[in-house]
Tab-separated table of C-alpha atoms in Angstrom:
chain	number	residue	atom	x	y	z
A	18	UNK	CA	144.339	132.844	87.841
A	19	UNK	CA	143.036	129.388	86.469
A	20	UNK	CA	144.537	127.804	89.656
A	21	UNK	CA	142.638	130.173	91.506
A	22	UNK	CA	139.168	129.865	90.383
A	23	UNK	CA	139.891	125.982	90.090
A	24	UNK	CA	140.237	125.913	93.862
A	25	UNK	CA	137.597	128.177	94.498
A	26	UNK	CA	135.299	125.549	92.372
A	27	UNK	CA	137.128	122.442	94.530
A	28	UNK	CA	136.311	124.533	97.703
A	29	UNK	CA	132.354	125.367	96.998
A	30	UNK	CA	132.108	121.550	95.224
A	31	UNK	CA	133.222	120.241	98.514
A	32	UNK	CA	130.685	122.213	100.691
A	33	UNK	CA	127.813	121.383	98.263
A	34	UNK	CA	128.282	117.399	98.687
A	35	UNK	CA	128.730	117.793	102.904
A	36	UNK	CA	125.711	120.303	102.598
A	37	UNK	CA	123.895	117.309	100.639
A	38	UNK	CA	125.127	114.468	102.692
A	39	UNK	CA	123.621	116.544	106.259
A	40	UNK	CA	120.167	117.107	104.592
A	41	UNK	CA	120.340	113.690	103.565
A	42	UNK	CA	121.099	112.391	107.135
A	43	UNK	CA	118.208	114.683	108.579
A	44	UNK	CA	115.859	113.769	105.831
A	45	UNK	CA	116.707	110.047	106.804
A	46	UNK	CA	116.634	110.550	110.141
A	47	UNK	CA	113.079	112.321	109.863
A	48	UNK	CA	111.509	109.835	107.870
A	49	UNK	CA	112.618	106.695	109.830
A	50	UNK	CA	111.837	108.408	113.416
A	51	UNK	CA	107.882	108.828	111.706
A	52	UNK	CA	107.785	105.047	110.439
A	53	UNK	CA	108.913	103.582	113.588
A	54	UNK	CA	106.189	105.834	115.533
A	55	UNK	CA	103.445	104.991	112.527
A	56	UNK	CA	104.598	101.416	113.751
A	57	UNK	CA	104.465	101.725	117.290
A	58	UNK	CA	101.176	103.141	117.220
A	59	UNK	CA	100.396	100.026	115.289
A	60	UNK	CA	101.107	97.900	118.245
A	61	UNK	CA	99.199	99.914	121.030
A	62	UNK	CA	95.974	99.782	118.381
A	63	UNK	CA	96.570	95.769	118.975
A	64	UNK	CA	97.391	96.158	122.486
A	65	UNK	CA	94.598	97.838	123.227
A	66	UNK	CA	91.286	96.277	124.565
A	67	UNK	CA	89.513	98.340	121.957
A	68	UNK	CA	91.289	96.035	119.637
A	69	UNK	CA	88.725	93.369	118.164
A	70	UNK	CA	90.342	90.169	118.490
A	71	UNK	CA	88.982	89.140	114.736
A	72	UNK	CA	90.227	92.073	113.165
A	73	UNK	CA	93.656	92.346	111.183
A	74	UNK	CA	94.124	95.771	109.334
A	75	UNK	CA	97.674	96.743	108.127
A	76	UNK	CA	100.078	99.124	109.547
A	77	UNK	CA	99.408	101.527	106.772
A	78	UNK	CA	97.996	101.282	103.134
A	79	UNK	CA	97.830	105.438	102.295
A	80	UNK	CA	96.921	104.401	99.102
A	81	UNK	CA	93.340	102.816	100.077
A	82	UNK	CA	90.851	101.920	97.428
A	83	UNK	CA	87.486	102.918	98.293
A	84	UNK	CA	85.039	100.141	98.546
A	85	UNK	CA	81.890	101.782	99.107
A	86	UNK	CA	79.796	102.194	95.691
A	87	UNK	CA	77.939	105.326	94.520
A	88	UNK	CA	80.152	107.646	96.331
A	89	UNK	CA	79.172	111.156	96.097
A	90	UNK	CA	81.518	114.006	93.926
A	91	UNK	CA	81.130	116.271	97.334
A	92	UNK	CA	82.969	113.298	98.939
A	93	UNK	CA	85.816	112.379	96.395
A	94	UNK	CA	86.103	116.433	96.362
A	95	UNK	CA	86.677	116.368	99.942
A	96	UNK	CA	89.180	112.927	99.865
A	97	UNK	CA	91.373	114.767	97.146
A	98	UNK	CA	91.617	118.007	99.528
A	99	UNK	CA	92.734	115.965	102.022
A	100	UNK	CA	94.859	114.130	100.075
A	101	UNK	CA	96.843	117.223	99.217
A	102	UNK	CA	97.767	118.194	102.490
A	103	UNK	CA	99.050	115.024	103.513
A	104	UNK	CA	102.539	115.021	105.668
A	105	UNK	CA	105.592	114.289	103.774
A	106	UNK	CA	105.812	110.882	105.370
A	107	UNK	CA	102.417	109.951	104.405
A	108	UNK	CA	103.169	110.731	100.767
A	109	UNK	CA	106.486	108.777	101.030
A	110	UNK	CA	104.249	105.739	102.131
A	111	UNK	CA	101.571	105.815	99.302
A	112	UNK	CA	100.882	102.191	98.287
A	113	UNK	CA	103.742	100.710	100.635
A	114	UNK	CA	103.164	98.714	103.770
A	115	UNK	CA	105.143	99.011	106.860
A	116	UNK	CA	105.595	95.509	107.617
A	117	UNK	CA	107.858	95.119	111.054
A	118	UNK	CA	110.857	96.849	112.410
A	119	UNK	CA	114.266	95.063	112.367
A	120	UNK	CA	116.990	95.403	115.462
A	121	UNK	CA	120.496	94.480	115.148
A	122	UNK	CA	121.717	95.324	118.740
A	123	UNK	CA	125.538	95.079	118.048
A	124	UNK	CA	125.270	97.489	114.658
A	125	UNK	CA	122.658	99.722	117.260
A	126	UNK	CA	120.308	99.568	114.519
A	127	UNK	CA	116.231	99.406	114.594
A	128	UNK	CA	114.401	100.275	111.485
A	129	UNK	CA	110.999	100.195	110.137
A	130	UNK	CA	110.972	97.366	107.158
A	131	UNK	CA	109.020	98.479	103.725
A	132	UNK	CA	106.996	95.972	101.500
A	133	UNK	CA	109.247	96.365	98.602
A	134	UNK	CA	112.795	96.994	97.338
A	135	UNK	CA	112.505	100.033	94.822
A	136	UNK	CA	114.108	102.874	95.292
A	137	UNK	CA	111.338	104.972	97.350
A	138	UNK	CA	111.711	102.121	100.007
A	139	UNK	CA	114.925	101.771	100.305
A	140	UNK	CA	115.749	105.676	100.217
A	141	UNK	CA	114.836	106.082	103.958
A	142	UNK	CA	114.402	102.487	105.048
A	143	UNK	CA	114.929	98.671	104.908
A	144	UNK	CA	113.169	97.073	102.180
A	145	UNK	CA	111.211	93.034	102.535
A	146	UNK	CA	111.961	91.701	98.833
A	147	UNK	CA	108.571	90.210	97.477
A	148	UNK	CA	108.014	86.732	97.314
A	149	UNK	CA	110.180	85.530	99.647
A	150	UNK	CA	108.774	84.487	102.978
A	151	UNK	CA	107.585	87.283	106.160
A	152	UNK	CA	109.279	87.154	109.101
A	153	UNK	CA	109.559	83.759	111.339
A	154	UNK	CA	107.813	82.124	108.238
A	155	UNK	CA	109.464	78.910	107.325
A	156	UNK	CA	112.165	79.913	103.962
A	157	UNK	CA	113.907	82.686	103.138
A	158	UNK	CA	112.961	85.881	104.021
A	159	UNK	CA	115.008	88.575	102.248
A	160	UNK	CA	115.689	92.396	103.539
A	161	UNK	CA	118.025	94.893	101.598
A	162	UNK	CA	118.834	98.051	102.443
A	163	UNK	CA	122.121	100.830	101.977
A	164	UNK	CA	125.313	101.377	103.466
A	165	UNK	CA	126.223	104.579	101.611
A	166	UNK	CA	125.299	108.264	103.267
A	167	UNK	CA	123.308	109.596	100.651
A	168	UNK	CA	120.339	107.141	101.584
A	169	UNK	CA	119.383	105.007	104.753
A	170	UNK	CA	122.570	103.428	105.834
A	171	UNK	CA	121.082	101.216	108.316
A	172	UNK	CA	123.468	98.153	106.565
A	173	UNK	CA	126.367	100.073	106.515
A	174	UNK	CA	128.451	97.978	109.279
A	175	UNK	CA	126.659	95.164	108.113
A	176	UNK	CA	130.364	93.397	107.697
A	177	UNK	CA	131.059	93.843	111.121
A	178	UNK	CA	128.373	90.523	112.002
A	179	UNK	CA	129.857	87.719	113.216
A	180	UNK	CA	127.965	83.979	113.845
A	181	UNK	CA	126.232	84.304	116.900
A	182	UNK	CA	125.098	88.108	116.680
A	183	UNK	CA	121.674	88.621	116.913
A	184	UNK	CA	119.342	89.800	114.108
A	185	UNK	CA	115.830	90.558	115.811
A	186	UNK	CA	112.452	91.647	113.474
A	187	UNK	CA	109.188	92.352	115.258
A	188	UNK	CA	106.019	91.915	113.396
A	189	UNK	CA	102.412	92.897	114.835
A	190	UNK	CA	102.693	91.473	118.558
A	191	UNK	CA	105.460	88.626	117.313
A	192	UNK	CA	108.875	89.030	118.161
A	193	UNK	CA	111.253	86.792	116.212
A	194	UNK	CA	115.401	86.555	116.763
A	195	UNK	CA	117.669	85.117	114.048
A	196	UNK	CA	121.055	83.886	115.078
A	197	UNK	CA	123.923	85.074	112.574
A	198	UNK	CA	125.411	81.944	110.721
A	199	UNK	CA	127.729	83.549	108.006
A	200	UNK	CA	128.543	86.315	105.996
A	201	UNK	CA	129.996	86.321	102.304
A	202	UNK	CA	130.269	88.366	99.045
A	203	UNK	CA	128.748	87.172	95.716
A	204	UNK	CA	128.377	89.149	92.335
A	205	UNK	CA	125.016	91.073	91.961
A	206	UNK	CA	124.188	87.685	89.354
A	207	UNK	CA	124.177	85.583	92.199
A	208	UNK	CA	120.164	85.846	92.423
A	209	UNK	CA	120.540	82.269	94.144
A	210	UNK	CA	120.750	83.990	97.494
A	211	UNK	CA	116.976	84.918	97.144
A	212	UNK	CA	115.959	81.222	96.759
A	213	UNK	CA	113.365	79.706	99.359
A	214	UNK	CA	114.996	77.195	101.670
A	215	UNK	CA	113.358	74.038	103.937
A	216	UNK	CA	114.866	76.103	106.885
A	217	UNK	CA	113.381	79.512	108.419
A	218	UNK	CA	116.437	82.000	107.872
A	219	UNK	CA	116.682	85.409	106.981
A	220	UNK	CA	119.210	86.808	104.421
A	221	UNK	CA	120.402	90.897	104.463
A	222	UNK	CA	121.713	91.999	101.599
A	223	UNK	CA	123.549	95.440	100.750
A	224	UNK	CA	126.472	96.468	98.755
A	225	UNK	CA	130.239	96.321	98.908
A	226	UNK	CA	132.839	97.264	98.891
A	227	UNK	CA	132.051	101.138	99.976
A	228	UNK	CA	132.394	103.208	97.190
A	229	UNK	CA	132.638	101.016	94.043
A	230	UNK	CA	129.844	98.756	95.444
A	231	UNK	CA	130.050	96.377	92.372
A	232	UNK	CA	129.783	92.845	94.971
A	233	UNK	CA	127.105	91.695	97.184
A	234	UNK	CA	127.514	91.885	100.990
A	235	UNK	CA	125.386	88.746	102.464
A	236	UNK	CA	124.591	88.551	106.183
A	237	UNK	CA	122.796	84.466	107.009
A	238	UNK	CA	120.604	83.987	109.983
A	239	UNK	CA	118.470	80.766	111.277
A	240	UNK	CA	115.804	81.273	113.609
A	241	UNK	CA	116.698	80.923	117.554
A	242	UNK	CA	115.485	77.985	118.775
């Protein structure tokens, strides 16, 4: 009878974590589809002739500090109502930038890349560590992300990069391709791989091995020239 009710327990266990796993997936899905269309729209606002040339506005800042003084209660009352029926994605973004969209055509991967590397960023996306340098900057500049299904697995195959792949990230109307240079695993105290550098590389970082994920998985690329 134990057996019995044991298996039963195995059985319904099993169907909760694939049940968990699929809404994760479509949750992921979902939220990334809406940041890379928040994005896109980005670009056709600077594409477009309506576009002042002297005017640079970010992607997205949800959280937006008022600047006007003497604001009226009748007009914070009507910000915080529509505040509260903001979309899902918008609440996801709240004080987080969308700052490019990364492509890695062998892994058939293009993501929307969060300021940030906390755990709302990196649930549905790729997250841009702070401090190190943006995109085609000269230095470092450092993206993380998953490999594991219960968040945004867009590094998942990340070990299947060899030198000479391509690693492209677009930012405003710039489009800037990284050639692959090496791959390694260090120990999550190896914090040297975030240092700035004389050259402009970028460095992806996610965990390994699947499952355990106690190492470092380190994907190196220099700029194209």
């Amino acid at each position: 009878m134990i057996r019995k009710y044991l298996a039963i327990v195995l059985i319904l266990a099993g169907i909760a974590f694939i049940a968990i796993g699929l809404y994760q997936n479509f949750s992921t899905k979902y939220y990334q589809d809406k940041l890379v269309e928040e994005y896109d729209r980005h670009i056709s606002m600077l594409n477009s002739d309506e576009e002042k040339e002297d005017v640079k506005e970010p992607v997205r800042e949800v959280d937006a500090v008022e600047e006007n003084e003497g604001v009226e209660s009748t007009e914070e009352e009507a910000s915080a109502a529509e505040e509260d029926t903001r979309s899902p994605v918008d609440k996801y973004l709240e004080g987080k930038e969308i700052s490019g969209i990364i492509e890695i055509p062998k892994l058939n991967v293009r993501a929307a890349i969060l300021e940030g590397t906390d755990d709302r960023a990196l649930k549905y996306t790729v997250g841009h560590y702070p401090g190190t340098a943006n995109p085609g900057e000269k230095g470092n500049s450092v993206l993380l992300g998953h490999r594991n299904y219960l968040y945004a697995h867009y590094f998942r195959r990340l070990n299947e990069l060899n030198p000479g792949d391509e690693i492209i990230i677009r930012k405003d109307l710039d489009t800037y391709t990284y050639i692959v240079t090496e791959s390694f695993v260090v120990s999550p105290q190896d914090v040297w791989v975030l240092d700035d550098t004389e050259d402009t590389i970028v460095t992806l970082i996610t965990c390994t091995p699947i499952i355990t994920y106690t190492d470092r998985l380190i994907v190196r690329g220099a700029i194209a020239e």
